[in-house]
Amino acid sequence: MSSTESLEPALHELDQLQAQAAQAFESATTADAVEVARIEYLGQKQGRLKAAQERLKTLEPAVKRAYGQRFNGVKQALEIAFDAARSRVERRTTAAGGIDVTLPGVAPRLGHRHPLTQTADELIDIFGRFGFAVARGPEVEDVRHNFDALNIPPVHPARDPLDNFYLSEGTMLRSQTSTIQIRVMESQPPPVRVIAMGRVYRPDTVDATHSFMFHQVEGLMVDKGVTMADLKTVLRLFARSYLGEDVQIRFRPSFFPFTEPSVEVDMLWHGGDRWVEMGGAGMVDPNVFKAVGYEPEQVTGFAFGLGIERLCMRRHGIDDIRLLYQNDVRFLDQF
Ligand code: PHE
């Protein structure tokens, strides 16, 4: 075999090595990939450049020089390609704050609003269209706002410690959102058109339709000439908007110290086999107006207080109020 014949294929292999290594370093996009390419081509023990160097020893002296020169060029090109790849991936990770932006991201799990919050938001929306603004009040209340100003006399059974969460002599967790009626009327002259929403607390035994804490939406409208017909119209329109055109509601005569006359409002439950109370309502009692400095001879008004849980349950066909508090995502995911 002549020396030139063994030189040509050897040089060709060197060219191939250079081309493949350049391709490997160029296409490496992560530090790990650059390292894999480095080991394959520049590795001290089994790297392909090392193998090419070993081959020098097997060549005839006459061609060694030519091979050696080409080998040096290839070696230099590989080192440059490696350096370029390494600084390229380093730049990329530090530019992203040490994060490898080429890795696939972690998909965030998107939550959504709790069904009760959805209901509350929708109520604000519906009553907003009827011209009702939103008022707020504290959950820790004084007995004046929870009872006295609402015409509930000191000896009334509704004040019984067994039926309320008292915190001290004069303060308690509010048992109804009617407290906010008082707070609103104390802070502004008539006319009034507000709803108020929030938690109320009663030491009820927990069952499918009762809880020691639940939410109410309170409504209050005071103006010249407001009548019971306005109350019934507003509640009917509201029930149709929230529960659907085909919903049936009924008004039953009742008693509340702060309204006269008073009614209880029922809705035909999903399934249509029974009536469930959705709240109380009535015409604001003159004694309540007197307690807040309004003139009962000049204005009249209506008020209502509805249970938000029951509205939500009727709307979605939920049969157990406790499901709304357990925060089981298998349940919550359905809304
Ligand atoms: N506050 C009453 C309750 O919690 C409901 C109600 C509100 C009744 C407003 C009449 C007027 O039972």
CSV table of N, CA and C in Angstrom, one decimal, residues 57 60 160 225 247:
chain,number,residue,atom,x,y,z
A,57,LYS,N,-0.1,7.3,15.2
A,57,LYS,CA,1.0,6.3,15.5
A,57,LYS,C,1.0,5.2,14.4
A,60,GLU,N,2.5,5.7,8.3
A,60,GLU,CA,3.9,5.7,7.9
A,60,GLU,C,4.5,7.0,8.1
A,160,ASP,N,-81.9,35.0,73.4
A,160,ASP,CA,-81.4,34.0,74.2
A,160,ASP,C,-80.0,33.6,74.0
A,225,GLY,N,-93.7,56.5,49.6
A,225,GLY,CA,-94.7,55.7,48.8
A,225,GLY,C,-94.2,54.3,48.4
A,247,VAL,N,-89.5,29.4,38.0
A,247,VAL,CA,-89.5,29.2,39.4
A,247,VAL,C,-90.8,29.6,40.0
